[in-house]
GROMACS .gro file of N, CA and C in nm:
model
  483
    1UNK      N    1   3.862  14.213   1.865
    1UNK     CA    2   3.989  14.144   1.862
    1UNK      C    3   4.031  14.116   2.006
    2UNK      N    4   4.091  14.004   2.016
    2UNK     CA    5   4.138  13.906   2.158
    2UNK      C    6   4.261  13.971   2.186
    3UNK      N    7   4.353  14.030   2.239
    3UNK     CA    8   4.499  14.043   2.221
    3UNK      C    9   4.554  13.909   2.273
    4UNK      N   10   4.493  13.830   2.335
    4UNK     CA   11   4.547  13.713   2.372
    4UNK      C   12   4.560  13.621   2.262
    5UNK      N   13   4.501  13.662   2.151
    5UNK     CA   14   4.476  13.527   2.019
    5UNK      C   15   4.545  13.605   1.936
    6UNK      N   16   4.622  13.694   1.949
    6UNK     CA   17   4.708  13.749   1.851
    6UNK      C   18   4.869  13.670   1.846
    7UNK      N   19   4.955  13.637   1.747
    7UNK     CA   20   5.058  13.597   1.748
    7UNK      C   21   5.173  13.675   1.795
    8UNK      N   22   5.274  13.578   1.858
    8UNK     CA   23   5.380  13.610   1.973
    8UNK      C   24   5.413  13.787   1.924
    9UNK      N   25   5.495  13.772   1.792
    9UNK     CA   26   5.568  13.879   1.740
    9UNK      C   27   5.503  13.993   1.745
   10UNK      N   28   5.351  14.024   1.748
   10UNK     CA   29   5.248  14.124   1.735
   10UNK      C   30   5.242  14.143   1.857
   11UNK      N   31   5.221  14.048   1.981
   11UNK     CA   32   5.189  14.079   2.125
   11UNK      C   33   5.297  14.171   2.152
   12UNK      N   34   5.416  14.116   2.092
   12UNK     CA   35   5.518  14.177   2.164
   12UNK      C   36   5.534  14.344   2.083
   13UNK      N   37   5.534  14.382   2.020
   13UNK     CA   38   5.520  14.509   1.919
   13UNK      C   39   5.434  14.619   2.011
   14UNK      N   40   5.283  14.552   2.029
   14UNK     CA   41   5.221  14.616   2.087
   14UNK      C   42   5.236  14.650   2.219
   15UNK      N   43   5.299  14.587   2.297
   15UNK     CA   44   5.308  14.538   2.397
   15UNK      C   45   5.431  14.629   2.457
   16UNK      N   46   5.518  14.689   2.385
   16UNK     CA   47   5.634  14.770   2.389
   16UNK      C   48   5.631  14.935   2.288
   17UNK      N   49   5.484  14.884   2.234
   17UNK     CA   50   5.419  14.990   2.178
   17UNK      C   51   5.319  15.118   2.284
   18UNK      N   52   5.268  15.007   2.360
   18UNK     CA   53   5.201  15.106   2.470
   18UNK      C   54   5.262  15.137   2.560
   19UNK      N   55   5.396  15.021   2.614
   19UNK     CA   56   5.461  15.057   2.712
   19UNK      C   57   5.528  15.201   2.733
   20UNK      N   58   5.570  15.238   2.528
   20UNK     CA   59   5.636  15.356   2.543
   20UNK      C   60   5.506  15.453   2.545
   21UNK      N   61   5.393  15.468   2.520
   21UNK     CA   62   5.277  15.559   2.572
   21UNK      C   63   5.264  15.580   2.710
   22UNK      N   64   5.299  15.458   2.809
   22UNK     CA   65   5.229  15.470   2.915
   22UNK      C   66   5.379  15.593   2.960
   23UNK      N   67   5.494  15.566   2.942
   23UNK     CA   68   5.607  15.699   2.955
   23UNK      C   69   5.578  15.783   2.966
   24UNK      N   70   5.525  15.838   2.790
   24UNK     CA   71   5.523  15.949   2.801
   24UNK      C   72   5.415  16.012   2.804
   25UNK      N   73   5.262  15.938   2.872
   25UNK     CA   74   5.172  16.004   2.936
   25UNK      C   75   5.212  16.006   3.097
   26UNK      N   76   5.299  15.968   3.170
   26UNK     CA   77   5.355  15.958   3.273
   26UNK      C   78   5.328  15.879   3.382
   27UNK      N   79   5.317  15.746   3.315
   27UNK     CA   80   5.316  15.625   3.370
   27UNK      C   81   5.149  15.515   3.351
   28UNK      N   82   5.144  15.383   3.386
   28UNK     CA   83   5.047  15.302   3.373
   28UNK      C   84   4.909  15.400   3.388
   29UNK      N   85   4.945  15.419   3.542
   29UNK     CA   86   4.769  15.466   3.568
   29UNK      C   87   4.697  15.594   3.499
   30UNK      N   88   4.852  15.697   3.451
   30UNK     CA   89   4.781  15.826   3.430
   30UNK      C   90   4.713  15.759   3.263
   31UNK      N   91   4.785  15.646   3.243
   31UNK     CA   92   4.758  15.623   3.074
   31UNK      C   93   4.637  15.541   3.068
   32UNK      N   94   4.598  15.449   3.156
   32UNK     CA   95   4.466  15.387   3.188
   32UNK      C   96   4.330  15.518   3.228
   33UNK      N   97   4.397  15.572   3.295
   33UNK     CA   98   4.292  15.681   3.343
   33UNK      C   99   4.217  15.754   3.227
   34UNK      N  100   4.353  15.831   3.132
   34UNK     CA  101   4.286  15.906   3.014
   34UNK      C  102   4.208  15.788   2.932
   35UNK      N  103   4.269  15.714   2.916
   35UNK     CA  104   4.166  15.592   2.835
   35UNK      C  105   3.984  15.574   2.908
   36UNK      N  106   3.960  15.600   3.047
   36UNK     CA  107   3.867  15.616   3.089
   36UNK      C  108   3.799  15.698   3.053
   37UNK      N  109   3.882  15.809   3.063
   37UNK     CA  110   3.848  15.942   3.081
   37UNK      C  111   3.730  15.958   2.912
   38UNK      N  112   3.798  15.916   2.809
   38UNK     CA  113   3.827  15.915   2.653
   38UNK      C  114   3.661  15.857   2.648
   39UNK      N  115   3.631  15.737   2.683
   39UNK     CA  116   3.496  15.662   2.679
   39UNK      C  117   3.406  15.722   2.767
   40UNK      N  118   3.424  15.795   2.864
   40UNK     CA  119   3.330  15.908   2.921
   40UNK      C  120   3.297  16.000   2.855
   41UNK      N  121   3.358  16.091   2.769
   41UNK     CA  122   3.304  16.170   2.701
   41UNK      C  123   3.196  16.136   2.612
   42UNK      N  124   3.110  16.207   2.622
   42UNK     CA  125   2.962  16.196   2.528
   42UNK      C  126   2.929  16.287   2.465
   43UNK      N  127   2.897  16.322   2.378
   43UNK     CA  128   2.922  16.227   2.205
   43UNK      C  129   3.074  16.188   2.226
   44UNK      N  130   3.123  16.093   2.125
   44UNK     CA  131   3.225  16.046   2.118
   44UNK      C  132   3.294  16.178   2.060
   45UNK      N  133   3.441  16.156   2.153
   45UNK     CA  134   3.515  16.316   2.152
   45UNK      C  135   3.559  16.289   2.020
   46UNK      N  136   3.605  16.165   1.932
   46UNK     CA  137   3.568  16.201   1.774
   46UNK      C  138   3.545  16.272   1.695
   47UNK      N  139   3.403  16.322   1.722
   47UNK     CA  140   3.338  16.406   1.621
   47UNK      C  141   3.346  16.551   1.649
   48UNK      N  142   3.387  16.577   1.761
   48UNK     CA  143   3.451  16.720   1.770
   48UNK      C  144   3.494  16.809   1.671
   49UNK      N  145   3.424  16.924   1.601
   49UNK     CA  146   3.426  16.986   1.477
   49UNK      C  147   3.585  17.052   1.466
   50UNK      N  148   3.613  17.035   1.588
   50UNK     CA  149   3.800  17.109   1.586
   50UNK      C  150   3.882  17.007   1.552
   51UNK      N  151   3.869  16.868   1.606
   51UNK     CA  152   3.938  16.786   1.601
   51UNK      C  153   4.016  16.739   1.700
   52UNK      N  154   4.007  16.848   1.837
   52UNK     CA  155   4.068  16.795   1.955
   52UNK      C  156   3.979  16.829   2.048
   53UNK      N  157   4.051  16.727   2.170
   53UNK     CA  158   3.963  16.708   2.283
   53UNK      C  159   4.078  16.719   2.398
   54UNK      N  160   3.999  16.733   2.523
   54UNK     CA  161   4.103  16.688   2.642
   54UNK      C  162   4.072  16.615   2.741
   55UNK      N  163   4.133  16.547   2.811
   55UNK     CA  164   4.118  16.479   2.921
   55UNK      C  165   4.212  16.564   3.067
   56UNK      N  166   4.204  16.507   3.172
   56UNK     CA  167   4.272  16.590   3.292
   56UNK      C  168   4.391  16.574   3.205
   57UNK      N  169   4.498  16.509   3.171
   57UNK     CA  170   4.603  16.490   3.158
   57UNK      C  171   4.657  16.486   3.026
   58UNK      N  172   4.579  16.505   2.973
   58UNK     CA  173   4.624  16.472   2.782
   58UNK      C  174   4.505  16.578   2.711
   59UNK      N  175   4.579  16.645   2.564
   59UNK     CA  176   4.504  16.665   2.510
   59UNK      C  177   4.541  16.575   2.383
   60UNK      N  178   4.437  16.575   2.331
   60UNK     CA  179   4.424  16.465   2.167
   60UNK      C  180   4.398  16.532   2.094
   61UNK      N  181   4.424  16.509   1.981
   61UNK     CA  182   4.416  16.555   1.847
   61UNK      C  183   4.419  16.518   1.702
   62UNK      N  184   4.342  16.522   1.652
   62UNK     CA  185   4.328  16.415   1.508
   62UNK      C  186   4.385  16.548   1.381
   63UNK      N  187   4.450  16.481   1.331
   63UNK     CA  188   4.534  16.532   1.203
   63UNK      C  189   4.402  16.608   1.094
   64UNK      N  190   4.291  16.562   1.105
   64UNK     CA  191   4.193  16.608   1.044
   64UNK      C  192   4.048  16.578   1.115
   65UNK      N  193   3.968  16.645   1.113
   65UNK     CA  194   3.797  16.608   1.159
   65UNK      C  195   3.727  16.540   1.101
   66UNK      N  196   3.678  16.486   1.234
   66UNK     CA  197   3.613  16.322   1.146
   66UNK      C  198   3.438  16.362   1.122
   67UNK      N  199   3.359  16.336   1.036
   67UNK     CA  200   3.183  16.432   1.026
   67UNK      C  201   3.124  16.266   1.086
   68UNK      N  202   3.029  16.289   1.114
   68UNK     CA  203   2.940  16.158   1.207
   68UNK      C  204   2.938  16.042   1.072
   69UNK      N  205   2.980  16.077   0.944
   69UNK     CA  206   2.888  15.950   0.879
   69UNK      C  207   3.037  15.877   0.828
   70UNK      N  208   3.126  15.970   0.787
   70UNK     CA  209   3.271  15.872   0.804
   70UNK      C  210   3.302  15.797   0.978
   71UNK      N  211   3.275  15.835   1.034
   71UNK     CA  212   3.281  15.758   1.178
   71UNK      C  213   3.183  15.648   1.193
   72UNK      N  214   3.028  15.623   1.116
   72UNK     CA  215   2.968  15.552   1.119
   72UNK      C  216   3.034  15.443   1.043
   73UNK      N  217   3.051  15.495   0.956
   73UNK     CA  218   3.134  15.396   0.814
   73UNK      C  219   3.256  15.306   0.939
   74UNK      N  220   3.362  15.395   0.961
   74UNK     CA  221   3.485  15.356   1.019
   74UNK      C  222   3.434  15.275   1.163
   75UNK      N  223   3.339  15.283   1.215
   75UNK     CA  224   3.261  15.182   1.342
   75UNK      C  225   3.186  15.060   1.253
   76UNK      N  226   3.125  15.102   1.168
   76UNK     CA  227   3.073  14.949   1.080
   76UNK      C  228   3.189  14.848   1.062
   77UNK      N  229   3.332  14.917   0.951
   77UNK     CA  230   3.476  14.882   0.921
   77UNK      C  231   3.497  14.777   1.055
   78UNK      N  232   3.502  14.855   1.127
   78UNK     CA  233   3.582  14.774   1.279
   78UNK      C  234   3.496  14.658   1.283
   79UNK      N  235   3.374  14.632   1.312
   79UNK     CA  236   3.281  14.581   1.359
   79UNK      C  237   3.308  14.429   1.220
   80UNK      N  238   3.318  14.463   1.111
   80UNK     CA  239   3.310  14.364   0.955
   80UNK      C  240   3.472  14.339   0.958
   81UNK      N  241   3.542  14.403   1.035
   81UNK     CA  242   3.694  14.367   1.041
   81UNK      C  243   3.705  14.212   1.097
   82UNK      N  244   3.652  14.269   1.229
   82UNK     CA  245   3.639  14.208   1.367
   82UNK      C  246   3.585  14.027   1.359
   83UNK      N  247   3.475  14.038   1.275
   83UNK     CA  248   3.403  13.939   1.236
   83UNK      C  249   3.444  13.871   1.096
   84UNK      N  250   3.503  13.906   1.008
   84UNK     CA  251   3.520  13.837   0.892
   84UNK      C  252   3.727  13.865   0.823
   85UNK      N  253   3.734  13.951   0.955
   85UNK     CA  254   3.891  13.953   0.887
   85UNK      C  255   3.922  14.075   0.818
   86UNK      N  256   3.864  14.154   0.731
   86UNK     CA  257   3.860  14.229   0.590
   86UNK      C  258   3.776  14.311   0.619
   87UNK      N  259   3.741  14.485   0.595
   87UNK     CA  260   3.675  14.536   0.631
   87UNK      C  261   3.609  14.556   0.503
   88UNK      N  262   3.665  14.510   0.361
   88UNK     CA  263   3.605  14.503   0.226
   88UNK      C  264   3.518  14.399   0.221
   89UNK      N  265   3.521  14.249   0.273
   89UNK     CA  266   3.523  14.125   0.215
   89UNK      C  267   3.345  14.141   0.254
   90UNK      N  268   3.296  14.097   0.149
   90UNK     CA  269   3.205  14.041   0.141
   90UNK      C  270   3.051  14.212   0.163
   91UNK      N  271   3.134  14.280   0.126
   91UNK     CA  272   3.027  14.422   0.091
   91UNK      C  273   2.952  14.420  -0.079
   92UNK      N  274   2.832  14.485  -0.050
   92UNK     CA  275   2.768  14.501  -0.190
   92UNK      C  276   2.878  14.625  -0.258
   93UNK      N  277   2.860  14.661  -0.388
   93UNK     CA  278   2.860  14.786  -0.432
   93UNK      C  279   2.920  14.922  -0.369
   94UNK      N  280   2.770  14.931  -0.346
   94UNK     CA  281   2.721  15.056  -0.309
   94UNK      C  282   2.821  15.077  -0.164
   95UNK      N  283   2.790  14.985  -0.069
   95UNK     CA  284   2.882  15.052   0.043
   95UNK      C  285   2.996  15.012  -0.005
   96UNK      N  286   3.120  14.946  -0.071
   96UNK     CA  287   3.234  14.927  -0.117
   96UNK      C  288   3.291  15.065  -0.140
   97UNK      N  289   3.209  15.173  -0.216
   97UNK     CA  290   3.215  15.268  -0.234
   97UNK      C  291   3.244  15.358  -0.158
   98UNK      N  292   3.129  15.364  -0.034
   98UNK     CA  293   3.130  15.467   0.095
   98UNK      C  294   3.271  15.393   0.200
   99UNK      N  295   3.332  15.277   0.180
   99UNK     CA  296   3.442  15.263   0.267
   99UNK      C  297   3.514  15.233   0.249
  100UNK      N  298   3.533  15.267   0.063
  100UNK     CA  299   3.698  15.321   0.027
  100UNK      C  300   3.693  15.462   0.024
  101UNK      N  301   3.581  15.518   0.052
  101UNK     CA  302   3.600  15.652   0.047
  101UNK      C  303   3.606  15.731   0.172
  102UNK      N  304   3.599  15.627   0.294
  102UNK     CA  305   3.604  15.669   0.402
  102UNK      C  306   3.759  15.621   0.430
  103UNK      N  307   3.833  15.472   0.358
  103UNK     CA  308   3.969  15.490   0.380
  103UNK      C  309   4.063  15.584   0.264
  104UNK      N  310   3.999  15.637   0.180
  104UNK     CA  311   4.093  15.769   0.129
  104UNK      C  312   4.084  15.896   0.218
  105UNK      N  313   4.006  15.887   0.313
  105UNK     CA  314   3.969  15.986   0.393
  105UNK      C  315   4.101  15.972   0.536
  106UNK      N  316   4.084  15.865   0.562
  106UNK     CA  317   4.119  15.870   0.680
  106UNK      C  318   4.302  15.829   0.733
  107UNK      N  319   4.360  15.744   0.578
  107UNK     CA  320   4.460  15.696   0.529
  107UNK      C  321   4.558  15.789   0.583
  108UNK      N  322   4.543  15.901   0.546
  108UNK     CA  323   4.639  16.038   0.628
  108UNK      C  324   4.645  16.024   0.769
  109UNK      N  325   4.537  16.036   0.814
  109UNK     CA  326   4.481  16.075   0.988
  109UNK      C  327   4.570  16.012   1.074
  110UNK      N  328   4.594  16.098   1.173
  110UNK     CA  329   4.724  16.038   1.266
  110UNK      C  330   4.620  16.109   1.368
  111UNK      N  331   4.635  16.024   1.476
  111UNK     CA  332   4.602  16.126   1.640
  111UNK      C  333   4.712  16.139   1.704
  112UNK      N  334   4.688  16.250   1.764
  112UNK     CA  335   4.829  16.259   1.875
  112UNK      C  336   4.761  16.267   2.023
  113UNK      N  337   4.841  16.269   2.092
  113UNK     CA  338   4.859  16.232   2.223
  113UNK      C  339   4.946  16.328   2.261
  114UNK      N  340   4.905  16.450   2.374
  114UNK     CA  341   5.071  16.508   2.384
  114UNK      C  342   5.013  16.529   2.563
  115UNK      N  343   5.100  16.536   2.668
  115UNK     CA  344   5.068  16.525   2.781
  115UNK      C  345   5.038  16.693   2.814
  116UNK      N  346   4.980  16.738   2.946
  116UNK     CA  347   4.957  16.912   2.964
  116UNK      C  348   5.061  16.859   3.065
  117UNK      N  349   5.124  16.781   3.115
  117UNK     CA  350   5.231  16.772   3.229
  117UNK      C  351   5.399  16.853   3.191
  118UNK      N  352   5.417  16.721   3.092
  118UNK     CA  353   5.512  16.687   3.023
  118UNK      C  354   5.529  16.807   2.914
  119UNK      N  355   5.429  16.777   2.834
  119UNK     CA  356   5.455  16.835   2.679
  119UNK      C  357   5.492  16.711   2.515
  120UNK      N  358   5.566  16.628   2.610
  120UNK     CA  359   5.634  16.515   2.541
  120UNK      C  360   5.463  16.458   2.467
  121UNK      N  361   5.475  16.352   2.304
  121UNK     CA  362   5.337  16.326   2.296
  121UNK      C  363   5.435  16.246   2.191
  122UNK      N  364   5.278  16.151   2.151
  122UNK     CA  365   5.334  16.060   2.073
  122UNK      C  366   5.201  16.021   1.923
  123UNK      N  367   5.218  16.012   1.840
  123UNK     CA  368   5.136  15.990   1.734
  123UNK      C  369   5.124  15.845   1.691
  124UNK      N  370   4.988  15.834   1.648
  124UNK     CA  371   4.969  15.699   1.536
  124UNK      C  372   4.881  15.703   1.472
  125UNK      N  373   4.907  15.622   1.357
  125UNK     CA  374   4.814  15.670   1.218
  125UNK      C  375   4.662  15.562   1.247
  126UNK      N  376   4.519  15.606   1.224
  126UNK     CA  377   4.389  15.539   1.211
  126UNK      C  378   4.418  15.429   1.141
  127UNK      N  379   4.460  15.382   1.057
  127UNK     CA  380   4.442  15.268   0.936
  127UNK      C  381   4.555  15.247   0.900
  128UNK      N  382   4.607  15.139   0.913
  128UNK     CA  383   4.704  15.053   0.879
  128UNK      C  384   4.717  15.016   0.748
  129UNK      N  385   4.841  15.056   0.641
  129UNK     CA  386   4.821  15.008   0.488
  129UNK      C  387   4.925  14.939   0.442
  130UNK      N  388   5.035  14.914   0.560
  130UNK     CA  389   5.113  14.828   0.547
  130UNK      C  390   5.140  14.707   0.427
  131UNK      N  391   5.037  14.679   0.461
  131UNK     CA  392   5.033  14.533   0.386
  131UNK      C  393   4.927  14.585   0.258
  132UNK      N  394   4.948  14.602   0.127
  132UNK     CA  395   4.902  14.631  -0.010
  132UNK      C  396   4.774  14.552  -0.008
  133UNK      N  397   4.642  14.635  -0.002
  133UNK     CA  398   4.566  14.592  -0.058
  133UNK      C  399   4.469  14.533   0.056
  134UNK      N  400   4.533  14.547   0.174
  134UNK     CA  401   4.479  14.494   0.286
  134UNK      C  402   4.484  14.610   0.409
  135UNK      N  403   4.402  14.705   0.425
  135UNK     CA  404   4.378  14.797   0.464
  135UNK      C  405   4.292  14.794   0.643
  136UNK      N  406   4.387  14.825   0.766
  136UNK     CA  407   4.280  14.748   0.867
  136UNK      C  408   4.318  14.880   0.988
  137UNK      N  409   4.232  14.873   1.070
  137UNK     CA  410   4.226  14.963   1.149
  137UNK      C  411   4.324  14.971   1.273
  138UNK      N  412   4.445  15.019   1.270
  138UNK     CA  413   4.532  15.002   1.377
  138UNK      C  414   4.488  14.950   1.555
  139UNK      N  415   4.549  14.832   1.595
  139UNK     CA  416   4.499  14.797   1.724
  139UNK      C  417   4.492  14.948   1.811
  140UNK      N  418   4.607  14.993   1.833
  140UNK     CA  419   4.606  15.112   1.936
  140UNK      C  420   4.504  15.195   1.916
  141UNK      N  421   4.461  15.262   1.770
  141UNK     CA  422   4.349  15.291   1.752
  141UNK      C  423   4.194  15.255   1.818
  142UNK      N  424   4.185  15.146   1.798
  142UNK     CA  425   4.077  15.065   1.827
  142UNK      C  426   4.057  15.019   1.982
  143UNK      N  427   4.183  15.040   2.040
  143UNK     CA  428   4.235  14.962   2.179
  143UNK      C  429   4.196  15.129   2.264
  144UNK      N  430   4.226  15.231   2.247
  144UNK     CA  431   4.190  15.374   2.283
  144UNK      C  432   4.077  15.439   2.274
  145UNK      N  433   3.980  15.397   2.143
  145UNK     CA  434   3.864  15.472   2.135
  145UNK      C  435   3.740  15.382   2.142
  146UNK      N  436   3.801  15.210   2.086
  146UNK     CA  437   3.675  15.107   2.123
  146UNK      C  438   3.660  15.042   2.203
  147UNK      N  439   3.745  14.922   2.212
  147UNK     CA  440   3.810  14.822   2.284
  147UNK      C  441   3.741  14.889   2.428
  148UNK      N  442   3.749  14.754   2.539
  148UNK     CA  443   3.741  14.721   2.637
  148UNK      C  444   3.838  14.781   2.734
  149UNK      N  445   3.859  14.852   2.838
  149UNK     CA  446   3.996  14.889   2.863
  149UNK      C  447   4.106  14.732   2.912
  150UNK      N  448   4.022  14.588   2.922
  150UNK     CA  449   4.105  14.533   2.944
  150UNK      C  450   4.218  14.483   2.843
  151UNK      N  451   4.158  14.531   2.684
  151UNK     CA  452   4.244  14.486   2.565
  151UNK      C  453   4.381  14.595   2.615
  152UNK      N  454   4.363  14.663   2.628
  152UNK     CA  455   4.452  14.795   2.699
  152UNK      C  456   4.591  14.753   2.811
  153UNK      N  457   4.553  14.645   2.912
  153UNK     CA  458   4.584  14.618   3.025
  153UNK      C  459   4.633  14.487   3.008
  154UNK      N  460   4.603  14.441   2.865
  154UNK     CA  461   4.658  14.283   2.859
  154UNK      C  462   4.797  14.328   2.784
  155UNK      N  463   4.782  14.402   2.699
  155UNK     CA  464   4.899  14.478   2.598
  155UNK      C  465   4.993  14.532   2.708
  156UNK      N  466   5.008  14.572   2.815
  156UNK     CA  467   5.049  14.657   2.906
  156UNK      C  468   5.131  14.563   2.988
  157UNK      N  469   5.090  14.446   3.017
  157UNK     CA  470   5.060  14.324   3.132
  157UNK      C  471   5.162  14.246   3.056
  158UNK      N  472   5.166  14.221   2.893
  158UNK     CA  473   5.233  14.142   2.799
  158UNK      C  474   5.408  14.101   2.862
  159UNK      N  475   5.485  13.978   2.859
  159UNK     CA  476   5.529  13.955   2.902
  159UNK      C  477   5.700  13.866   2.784
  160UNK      N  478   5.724  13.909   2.715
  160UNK     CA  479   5.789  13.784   2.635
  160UNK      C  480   5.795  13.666   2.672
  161UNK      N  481   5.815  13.587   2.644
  161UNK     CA  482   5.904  13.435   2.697
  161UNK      C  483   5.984  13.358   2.691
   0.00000   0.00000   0.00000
């Protein structure tokens, strides 16, 4: 996903969405940094059997543990999102199966964010269900653990008009 090809009202959401992250991780760079920090870790700090990880400045934490093959599922999702809109549209069967069962899985899951500075932290849920029936993987989500760090820096950069 482009954040630049996203519509006004969404730029701006997000856009005042990270601004309040970059706060209360304690400002732009410390919040760009952990985002570095986040894609350095190897294996993806994800699959961490506790469910949390840390960076210099943040520890994270997922509401529940993710096992390598719901994360495969939820990286395919992104990837069939990304390209066709729908992370359902146009699946056989058989996987239809494995990734509604990876979004009854994950539908709960919130990560948090809480600073070792501060203390202050902030949460957001994996999967977006907003809209009935149309089930998609939250940008911030995707903008933190996939994304480019410049999708990160355009959201940040965002400007009304």
């Amino acid at each position: 996903m482009d954040f630049n090809k996203l519509d006004t009202k969404t730029k701006e959401e997000l856009s005042s969405q990270f601004k309040e992250y970059c706060e209360t991780l304690g400002g732009k760079n410390f919040f760009l940094t952990t985002l570095e920090e986040i894609r350095d870790i190897k294996p993806n700090p994800l699959l961490n059997k506790s469910g949390a990880f840390h960076t210099s400045k943040v520890r994270i934490s997922l509401s529940k543990s993710l096992f390598k093959d719901t994360f495969t599922t939820l990286f395919d999702s992104i990837r069939r999102e990304e390209k066709v809109g729908d992370m359902l549209d146009g699946i056989n069967p058989k996987e239809y199966k494995v990734v509604m069962n990876m979004i009854k899985t994950l539908k709960p899951t919130t990560v948090t964010f809480e600073s070792k500075d501060s203390g202050e932290s902030f949460s957001f849920p994996i999967l977006d269900t907003s809209v009935e029936k149309k089930t998609k993987v939250t940008f911030a989500f995707k903008a933190f653990f996939f994304y480019h760090l410049d999708e990160a820096k355009k959201a940040l950069a965002y400007e009304a008009k």
